[in-house]
Amino acid sequence: MTIENLLRGRSDCACGRAHSCNVRHVEIGEGALEQLPRICSGYERIHLVSDGNTYPLCGERVKQLLNGRIVSETRFGCATVVPNEASIAQIEAELAKDSELIVGIGSGVINDLCKHLSQLHGIRYVIVATAPSMDGYASVGAALILNQMKVTVNGCVPLAIVAETEVLCTAPRELLQSGYGDIVGKYSCLCDWRLASLLRNEYFCPFVHDRVMATAKRIEGYADAILAREPRAVNELMEALVEVGVMMSYVGNSRPASGSEHHLSHFFEITGLLHQTPYYLHGIDVLYSSAVTARLRESLLSMQPPFARDVTDLDTRERELREIYGAAADGVIDLQRRVGLYDSLGQEDVASNWREICEVLSDAPSYAETEALVRAIGLDMKEFAAFYGEATLCNAITYAKDLKDRFTVLWIAYLLGIRKLTL
């Protein structure tokens, strides 16, 4: 089934839900930018958003193609834009009041900001993708940092996704690695989705699960060609990232594409911003973190009930959360108080479903298989372990789960007392 067919939705899915996606156009390939005038026909007042990296790639060309219809512009002067309140405020201050369409030039952050502004102001947007670096192009969620917390808020999917091969192939190596990592990381999150369905009775769609799984399997063999910037492989990666975004739109959230590996990645980003320490690009962290979750699964598979109790008491837990998350701790603590997973989950829930849990855990790739995918795209687990250090990795394994309201393997590891791993 092609992307065009996926955009038409499914009304007869076996899961019992109708699926739809409001993206109207996806243009990926040579000459894709030339479709902009057609895609934007009917819109005469356009706001352009770009940054110090993305505007030089094709900003002037986009302006020429839109032929004087850009009436206002936000061009972030820095190359690294943080999707926070300040960035949102800058776009809002520069957005012409009678703008009819937003056109963003960029990838993750620019797309998320445009998606959020589209929702806030009721204006559709088009994203001109500059890198196959993440899977959020077609999804409903916008990943933002608000009140110093990494949050995913509902946004509007784009009217169109336009990705020119020539532009995609100029993406820096780390962005190509990031996109590959974001796709291969689906093995981890799909396992988490099955666990949540088993233990939390969470909604599960076999079609969406299988489609995302097939996409990950298709892309994992393209590592060498992606690094070589072979146009066909880069286009395949971009198409895969869009397909996964469509699957997120199908279920209305990021569950088919984001689980424990993403929570670990968010932990490294949030604590890095809070403590002014470096962190990897999102998709690279996702891939590394997929190996961490693979090791967690293997550790769990070596255990048998009855389990020794090793759950942190409330006072200790909240004290450690404040030490780790600093100014963001109140938001993290309030989230978990609202969600109530600490109160509603126990070792008995895990023990009574242990056979089924082990079947799900065993279906996911092993640590050795995941580490091989890390190496295939030019990364190294030893560098990852040294980069963050043992203390940060232990904190991530224990408390990355608190950043989200989503059940994953991190919760099982916590309940069974796993606090550290050997990578």
PDB file of C-alpha atoms in Angstrom, residues 125-339:
ATOM      1  CA  TYR A 125       0.738  24.613   7.055  1.00  0.00           C
ATOM      2  CA  VAL A 126       3.054  23.017   4.526  1.00  0.00           C
ATOM      3  CA  ILE A 127       6.420  21.577   5.515  1.00  0.00           C
ATOM      4  CA  VAL A 128       9.336  21.633   3.094  1.00  0.00           C
ATOM      5  CA  ALA A 129      11.465  18.865   4.575  1.00  0.00           C
ATOM      6  CA  THR A 130      15.206  19.405   4.595  1.00  0.00           C
ATOM      7  CA  ALA A 131      16.297  16.121   6.222  1.00  0.00           C
ATOM      8  CA  PRO A 132      14.958  12.577   6.665  1.00  0.00           C
ATOM      9  CA  SER A 133      15.700  12.892  10.361  1.00  0.00           C
ATOM     10  CA  MET A 134      12.487  12.082  12.290  1.00  0.00           C
ATOM     11  CA  ASP A 135       9.017  10.601  11.921  1.00  0.00           C
ATOM     12  CA  GLY A 136       6.865  13.531  13.014  1.00  0.00           C
ATOM     13  CA  TYR A 137       6.199  15.074   9.619  1.00  0.00           C
ATOM     14  CA  ALA A 138       2.737  13.491   9.259  1.00  0.00           C
ATOM     15  CA  SER A 139       1.871  12.910  12.915  1.00  0.00           C
ATOM     16  CA  VAL A 140      -0.657  14.780  15.030  1.00  0.00           C
ATOM     17  CA  GLY A 141       1.733  15.373  17.919  1.00  0.00           C
ATOM     18  CA  ALA A 142       4.069  18.340  18.295  1.00  0.00           C
ATOM     19  CA  ALA A 143       7.082  17.735  20.551  1.00  0.00           C
ATOM     20  CA  LEU A 144       7.718  20.921  22.514  1.00  0.00           C
ATOM     21  CA  ILE A 145       9.629  21.984  25.615  1.00  0.00           C
ATOM     22  CA  LEU A 146       7.187  23.895  27.807  1.00  0.00           C
ATOM     23  CA  ASN A 147       7.886  24.844  31.413  1.00  0.00           C
ATOM     24  CA  GLN A 148      11.215  23.068  30.915  1.00  0.00           C
ATOM     25  CA  MET A 149       9.456  19.752  30.286  1.00  0.00           C
ATOM     26  CA  LYS A 150       9.416  17.735  27.083  1.00  0.00           C
ATOM     27  CA  VAL A 151       5.742  17.414  26.191  1.00  0.00           C
ATOM     28  CA  THR A 152       3.795  16.241  23.177  1.00  0.00           C
ATOM     29  CA  VAL A 153       0.760  18.377  22.411  1.00  0.00           C
ATOM     30  CA  ASN A 154      -1.862  17.850  19.763  1.00  0.00           C
ATOM     31  CA  GLY A 155      -1.288  19.850  16.620  1.00  0.00           C
ATOM     32  CA  CYS A 156      -2.476  19.969  13.030  1.00  0.00           C
ATOM     33  CA  VAL A 157      -0.952  17.669  10.459  1.00  0.00           C
ATOM     34  CA  PRO A 158       0.406  19.541   7.442  1.00  0.00           C
ATOM     35  CA  LEU A 159      -1.578  20.193   4.318  1.00  0.00           C
ATOM     36  CA  ALA A 160       1.434  18.844   2.450  1.00  0.00           C
ATOM     37  CA  ILE A 161       4.895  17.354   2.939  1.00  0.00           C
ATOM     38  CA  VAL A 162       7.352  18.311   0.219  1.00  0.00           C
ATOM     39  CA  ALA A 163      10.773  16.637   0.169  1.00  0.00           C
ATOM     40  CA  GLU A 164      13.214  17.302  -2.669  1.00  0.00           C
ATOM     41  CA  THR A 165      15.784  14.523  -3.160  1.00  0.00           C
ATOM     42  CA  GLU A 166      18.592  16.967  -3.864  1.00  0.00           C
ATOM     43  CA  VAL A 167      17.939  18.744  -0.558  1.00  0.00           C
ATOM     44  CA  LEU A 168      17.499  15.551   1.483  1.00  0.00           C
ATOM     45  CA  CYS A 169      20.801  14.158   0.240  1.00  0.00           C
ATOM     46  CA  THR A 170      22.687  17.191   1.577  1.00  0.00           C
ATOM     47  CA  ALA A 171      21.546  16.461   5.131  1.00  0.00           C
ATOM     48  CA  PRO A 172      24.441  16.110   7.585  1.00  0.00           C
ATOM     49  CA  ARG A 173      25.482  12.574   8.443  1.00  0.00           C
ATOM     50  CA  GLU A 174      24.079  12.813  11.970  1.00  0.00           C
ATOM     51  CA  LEU A 175      20.623  13.733  10.646  1.00  0.00           C
ATOM     52  CA  LEU A 176      20.654  10.696   8.357  1.00  0.00           C
ATOM     53  CA  GLN A 177      21.683   8.561  11.331  1.00  0.00           C
ATOM     54  CA  SER A 178      18.911  10.162  13.348  1.00  0.00           C
ATOM     55  CA  GLY A 179      16.233   9.288  10.806  1.00  0.00           C
ATOM     56  CA  TYR A 180      17.466   5.713  10.568  1.00  0.00           C
ATOM     57  CA  GLY A 181      17.503   5.491  14.369  1.00  0.00           C
ATOM     58  CA  ASP A 182      13.974   6.822  14.654  1.00  0.00           C
ATOM     59  CA  ILE A 183      12.721   4.072  12.321  1.00  0.00           C
ATOM     60  CA  VAL A 184      14.734   1.185  13.762  1.00  0.00           C
ATOM     61  CA  GLY A 185      13.662   2.277  17.243  1.00  0.00           C
ATOM     62  CA  LYS A 186      10.150   1.113  16.385  1.00  0.00           C
ATOM     63  CA  TYR A 187      11.040  -2.438  17.402  1.00  0.00           C
ATOM     64  CA  SER A 188      11.286  -1.184  20.979  1.00  0.00           C
ATOM     65  CA  CYS A 189       8.123   0.901  21.029  1.00  0.00           C
ATOM     66  CA  LEU A 190       5.999  -1.749  19.297  1.00  0.00           C
ATOM     67  CA  CYS A 191       7.000  -4.177  22.041  1.00  0.00           C
ATOM     68  CA  ASP A 192       5.923  -1.567  24.601  1.00  0.00           C
ATOM     69  CA  TRP A 193       2.569  -1.134  22.851  1.00  0.00           C
ATOM     70  CA  ARG A 194       1.899  -4.866  23.113  1.00  0.00           C
ATOM     71  CA  LEU A 195       2.878  -4.807  26.799  1.00  0.00           C
ATOM     72  CA  ALA A 196       0.492  -1.907  27.430  1.00  0.00           C
ATOM     73  CA  SER A 197      -2.303  -3.770  25.666  1.00  0.00           C
ATOM     74  CA  LEU A 198      -1.616  -6.845  27.795  1.00  0.00           C
ATOM     75  CA  LEU A 199      -1.183  -5.208  31.192  1.00  0.00           C
ATOM     76  CA  ARG A 200      -3.179  -1.982  30.881  1.00  0.00           C
ATOM     77  CA  ASN A 201      -5.852  -3.016  28.377  1.00  0.00           C
ATOM     78  CA  GLU A 202      -4.697  -0.186  26.138  1.00  0.00           C
ATOM     79  CA  TYR A 203      -6.153   0.161  22.639  1.00  0.00           C
ATOM     80  CA  PHE A 204      -4.138  -1.798  20.067  1.00  0.00           C
ATOM     81  CA  CYS A 205      -4.432  -1.890  16.273  1.00  0.00           C
ATOM     82  CA  PRO A 206      -2.842  -4.934  14.583  1.00  0.00           C
ATOM     83  CA  PHE A 207      -2.836  -3.228  11.175  1.00  0.00           C
ATOM     84  CA  VAL A 208      -0.940  -0.200  12.435  1.00  0.00           C
ATOM     85  CA  HIS A 209       1.434  -2.376  14.462  1.00  0.00           C
ATOM     86  CA  ASP A 210       2.220  -4.617  11.505  1.00  0.00           C
ATOM     87  CA  ARG A 211       2.620  -1.719   9.088  1.00  0.00           C
ATOM     88  CA  VAL A 212       5.143   0.035  11.331  1.00  0.00           C
ATOM     89  CA  MET A 213       6.966  -3.252  11.934  1.00  0.00           C
ATOM     90  CA  ALA A 214       7.233  -3.894   8.200  1.00  0.00           C
ATOM     91  CA  THR A 215       8.552  -0.373   7.672  1.00  0.00           C
ATOM     92  CA  ALA A 216      11.298  -0.887  10.265  1.00  0.00           C
ATOM     93  CA  LYS A 217      12.288  -4.210   8.709  1.00  0.00           C
ATOM     94  CA  ARG A 218      12.418  -2.631   5.254  1.00  0.00           C
ATOM     95  CA  ILE A 219      14.661   0.237   6.312  1.00  0.00           C
ATOM     96  CA  GLU A 220      17.110  -1.595   8.574  1.00  0.00           C
ATOM     97  CA  GLY A 221      19.020  -2.978   5.576  1.00  0.00           C
ATOM     98  CA  TYR A 222      19.563   0.456   4.008  1.00  0.00           C
ATOM     99  CA  ALA A 223      22.178   1.707   6.473  1.00  0.00           C
ATOM    100  CA  ASP A 224      25.181   1.686   4.115  1.00  0.00           C
ATOM    101  CA  ALA A 225      23.229   3.229   1.247  1.00  0.00           C
ATOM    102  CA  ILE A 226      21.805   5.934   3.499  1.00  0.00           C
ATOM    103  CA  LEU A 227      25.259   6.880   4.754  1.00  0.00           C
ATOM    104  CA  ALA A 228      26.441   6.970   1.136  1.00  0.00           C
ATOM    105  CA  ARG A 229      23.551   9.365   0.387  1.00  0.00           C
ATOM    106  CA  GLU A 230      22.263   7.181  -2.423  1.00  0.00           C
ATOM    107  CA  PRO A 231      19.139   9.034  -3.620  1.00  0.00           C
ATOM    108  CA  ARG A 232      16.918   5.952  -3.701  1.00  0.00           C
ATOM    109  CA  ALA A 233      17.854   4.969  -0.130  1.00  0.00           C
ATOM    110  CA  VAL A 234      17.420   8.506   1.197  1.00  0.00           C
ATOM    111  CA  ASN A 235      14.010   8.729  -0.470  1.00  0.00           C
ATOM    112  CA  GLU A 236      13.056   5.341   1.006  1.00  0.00           C
ATOM    113  CA  LEU A 237      14.005   6.581   4.464  1.00  0.00           C
ATOM    114  CA  MET A 238      11.961   9.748   4.000  1.00  0.00           C
ATOM    115  CA  GLU A 239       8.957   7.752   2.817  1.00  0.00           C
ATOM    116  CA  ALA A 240       9.267   5.443   5.809  1.00  0.00           C
ATOM    117  CA  LEU A 241       9.327   8.393   8.207  1.00  0.00           C
ATOM    118  CA  VAL A 242       6.194   9.821   6.600  1.00  0.00           C
ATOM    119  CA  GLU A 243       4.441   6.434   6.668  1.00  0.00           C
ATOM    120  CA  VAL A 244       5.047   6.097  10.391  1.00  0.00           C
ATOM    121  CA  GLY A 245       3.667   9.602  10.892  1.00  0.00           C
ATOM    122  CA  VAL A 246       0.520   8.598   9.030  1.00  0.00           C
ATOM    123  CA  MET A 247       0.189   5.588  11.334  1.00  0.00           C
ATOM    124  CA  MET A 248       0.345   7.929  14.324  1.00  0.00           C
ATOM    125  CA  SER A 249      -2.432   9.987  12.767  1.00  0.00           C
ATOM    126  CA  TYR A 250      -4.432   6.784  12.327  1.00  0.00           C
ATOM    127  CA  VAL A 251      -4.508   6.150  16.078  1.00  0.00           C
ATOM    128  CA  GLY A 252      -4.505   9.803  17.142  1.00  0.00           C
ATOM    129  CA  ASN A 253      -1.294   9.687  19.171  1.00  0.00           C
ATOM    130  CA  SER A 254       2.354   8.623  19.022  1.00  0.00           C
ATOM    131  CA  ARG A 255       1.922   5.158  20.587  1.00  0.00           C
ATOM    132  CA  PRO A 256       2.888   3.228  17.373  1.00  0.00           C
ATOM    133  CA  ALA A 257       6.166   5.153  17.159  1.00  0.00           C
ATOM    134  CA  SER A 258       7.226   6.172  20.656  1.00  0.00           C
ATOM    135  CA  GLY A 259       7.866   4.132  23.766  1.00  0.00           C
ATOM    136  CA  SER A 260      10.614   3.500  26.286  1.00  0.00           C
ATOM    137  CA  GLU A 261      13.391   4.328  23.808  1.00  0.00           C
ATOM    138  CA  HIS A 262      11.834   7.762  23.233  1.00  0.00           C
ATOM    139  CA  HIS A 263      11.377   8.361  26.946  1.00  0.00           C
ATOM    140  CA  LEU A 264      15.069   7.678  27.479  1.00  0.00           C
ATOM    141  CA  SER A 265      15.903  10.045  24.627  1.00  0.00           C
ATOM    142  CA  HIS A 266      13.674  12.742  26.151  1.00  0.00           C
ATOM    143  CA  PHE A 267      15.397  12.210  29.495  1.00  0.00           C
ATOM    144  CA  PHE A 268      18.816  12.880  27.986  1.00  0.00           C
ATOM    145  CA  GLU A 269      17.520  15.993  26.207  1.00  0.00           C
ATOM    146  CA  ILE A 270      15.635  17.460  29.175  1.00  0.00           C
ATOM    147  CA  THR A 271      18.417  16.869  31.693  1.00  0.00           C
ATOM    148  CA  GLY A 272      20.937  18.140  29.148  1.00  0.00           C
ATOM    149  CA  LEU A 273      19.037  21.396  28.758  1.00  0.00           C
ATOM    150  CA  LEU A 274      18.512  21.714  32.511  1.00  0.00           C
ATOM    151  CA  HIS A 275      22.124  21.075  33.435  1.00  0.00           C
ATOM    152  CA  GLN A 276      23.700  22.489  30.266  1.00  0.00           C
ATOM    153  CA  THR A 277      25.302  19.187  29.344  1.00  0.00           C
ATOM    154  CA  PRO A 278      25.510  17.806  25.791  1.00  0.00           C
ATOM    155  CA  TYR A 279      23.127  15.234  24.339  1.00  0.00           C
ATOM    156  CA  TYR A 280      22.770  13.453  21.015  1.00  0.00           C
ATOM    157  CA  LEU A 281      20.264  14.229  18.287  1.00  0.00           C
ATOM    158  CA  HIS A 282      16.854  12.755  19.030  1.00  0.00           C
ATOM    159  CA  GLY A 283      16.916   9.822  16.603  1.00  0.00           C
ATOM    160  CA  ILE A 284      20.488   8.897  17.488  1.00  0.00           C
ATOM    161  CA  ASP A 285      19.530   8.794  21.160  1.00  0.00           C
ATOM    162  CA  VAL A 286      16.462   6.747  20.195  1.00  0.00           C
ATOM    163  CA  LEU A 287      18.621   4.141  18.470  1.00  0.00           C
ATOM    164  CA  TYR A 288      21.106   3.957  21.323  1.00  0.00           C
ATOM    165  CA  SER A 289      18.225   3.784  23.788  1.00  0.00           C
ATOM    166  CA  SER A 290      16.687   0.917  21.809  1.00  0.00           C
ATOM    167  CA  ALA A 291      19.781  -1.077  22.667  1.00  0.00           C
ATOM    168  CA  VAL A 292      19.291  -0.109  26.320  1.00  0.00           C
ATOM    169  CA  THR A 293      15.697  -1.362  26.249  1.00  0.00           C
ATOM    170  CA  ALA A 294      16.843  -4.557  24.513  1.00  0.00           C
ATOM    171  CA  ARG A 295      19.253  -5.152  27.396  1.00  0.00           C
ATOM    172  CA  LEU A 296      16.414  -4.442  29.838  1.00  0.00           C
ATOM    173  CA  ARG A 297      14.240  -7.038  28.118  1.00  0.00           C
ATOM    174  CA  GLU A 298      17.008  -9.624  28.367  1.00  0.00           C
ATOM    175  CA  SER A 299      17.487  -8.847  32.059  1.00  0.00           C
ATOM    176  CA  LEU A 300      13.771  -9.284  32.662  1.00  0.00           C
ATOM    177  CA  LEU A 301      13.692 -12.559  30.734  1.00  0.00           C
ATOM    178  CA  SER A 302      16.334 -13.927  33.111  1.00  0.00           C
ATOM    179  CA  MET A 303      14.013 -13.379  36.101  1.00  0.00           C
ATOM    180  CA  GLN A 304      11.237 -15.532  37.496  1.00  0.00           C
ATOM    181  CA  PRO A 305       8.463 -14.843  40.020  1.00  0.00           C
ATOM    182  CA  PRO A 306       8.142 -14.476  42.914  1.00  0.00           C
ATOM    183  CA  PHE A 307      10.065 -11.234  42.739  1.00  0.00           C
ATOM    184  CA  ALA A 308      11.880  -9.540  45.608  1.00  0.00           C
ATOM    185  CA  ARG A 309      10.320  -6.180  46.352  1.00  0.00           C
ATOM    186  CA  ASP A 310      12.538  -3.221  45.492  1.00  0.00           C
ATOM    187  CA  VAL A 311      10.244  -0.243  44.917  1.00  0.00           C
ATOM    188  CA  THR A 312      11.380   3.214  46.009  1.00  0.00           C
ATOM    189  CA  ASP A 313       9.215   4.823  48.687  1.00  0.00           C
ATOM    190  CA  LEU A 314       7.322   8.018  47.875  1.00  0.00           C
ATOM    191  CA  ASP A 315       9.568  10.448  49.771  1.00  0.00           C
ATOM    192  CA  THR A 316      12.770   9.009  48.304  1.00  0.00           C
ATOM    193  CA  ARG A 317      11.275   8.920  44.818  1.00  0.00           C
ATOM    194  CA  GLU A 318      10.160  12.543  44.859  1.00  0.00           C
ATOM    195  CA  ARG A 319      13.440  13.698  46.401  1.00  0.00           C
ATOM    196  CA  GLU A 320      15.378  11.961  43.632  1.00  0.00           C
ATOM    197  CA  LEU A 321      13.065  13.405  40.982  1.00  0.00           C
ATOM    198  CA  ARG A 322      13.776  16.902  42.314  1.00  0.00           C
ATOM    199  CA  GLU A 323      17.505  16.249  42.240  1.00  0.00           C
ATOM    200  CA  ILE A 324      17.350  14.950  38.669  1.00  0.00           C
ATOM    201  CA  TYR A 325      14.818  17.313  37.092  1.00  0.00           C
ATOM    202  CA  GLY A 326      15.464  20.482  39.091  1.00  0.00           C
ATOM    203  CA  ALA A 327      13.132  23.270  37.980  1.00  0.00           C
ATOM    204  CA  ALA A 328      11.076  20.791  35.919  1.00  0.00           C
ATOM    205  CA  ALA A 329      10.484  18.412  38.848  1.00  0.00           C
ATOM    206  CA  ASP A 330       7.120  19.828  39.926  1.00  0.00           C
ATOM    207  CA  GLY A 331       5.686  19.178  36.474  1.00  0.00           C
ATOM    208  CA  VAL A 332       7.041  15.615  36.433  1.00  0.00           C
ATOM    209  CA  ILE A 333       5.718  14.858  39.919  1.00  0.00           C
ATOM    210  CA  ASP A 334       2.313  16.389  39.193  1.00  0.00           C
ATOM    211  CA  LEU A 335       2.038  14.323  35.992  1.00  0.00           C
ATOM    212  CA  GLN A 336       2.624  11.046  37.804  1.00  0.00           C
ATOM    213  CA  ARG A 337       0.249  12.001  40.612  1.00  0.00           C
ATOM    214  CA  ARG A 338      -2.464  12.572  37.984  1.00  0.00           C
ATOM    215  CA  VAL A 339      -1.705   9.420  36.009  1.00  0.00           C
TER     216      VAL A 339
END
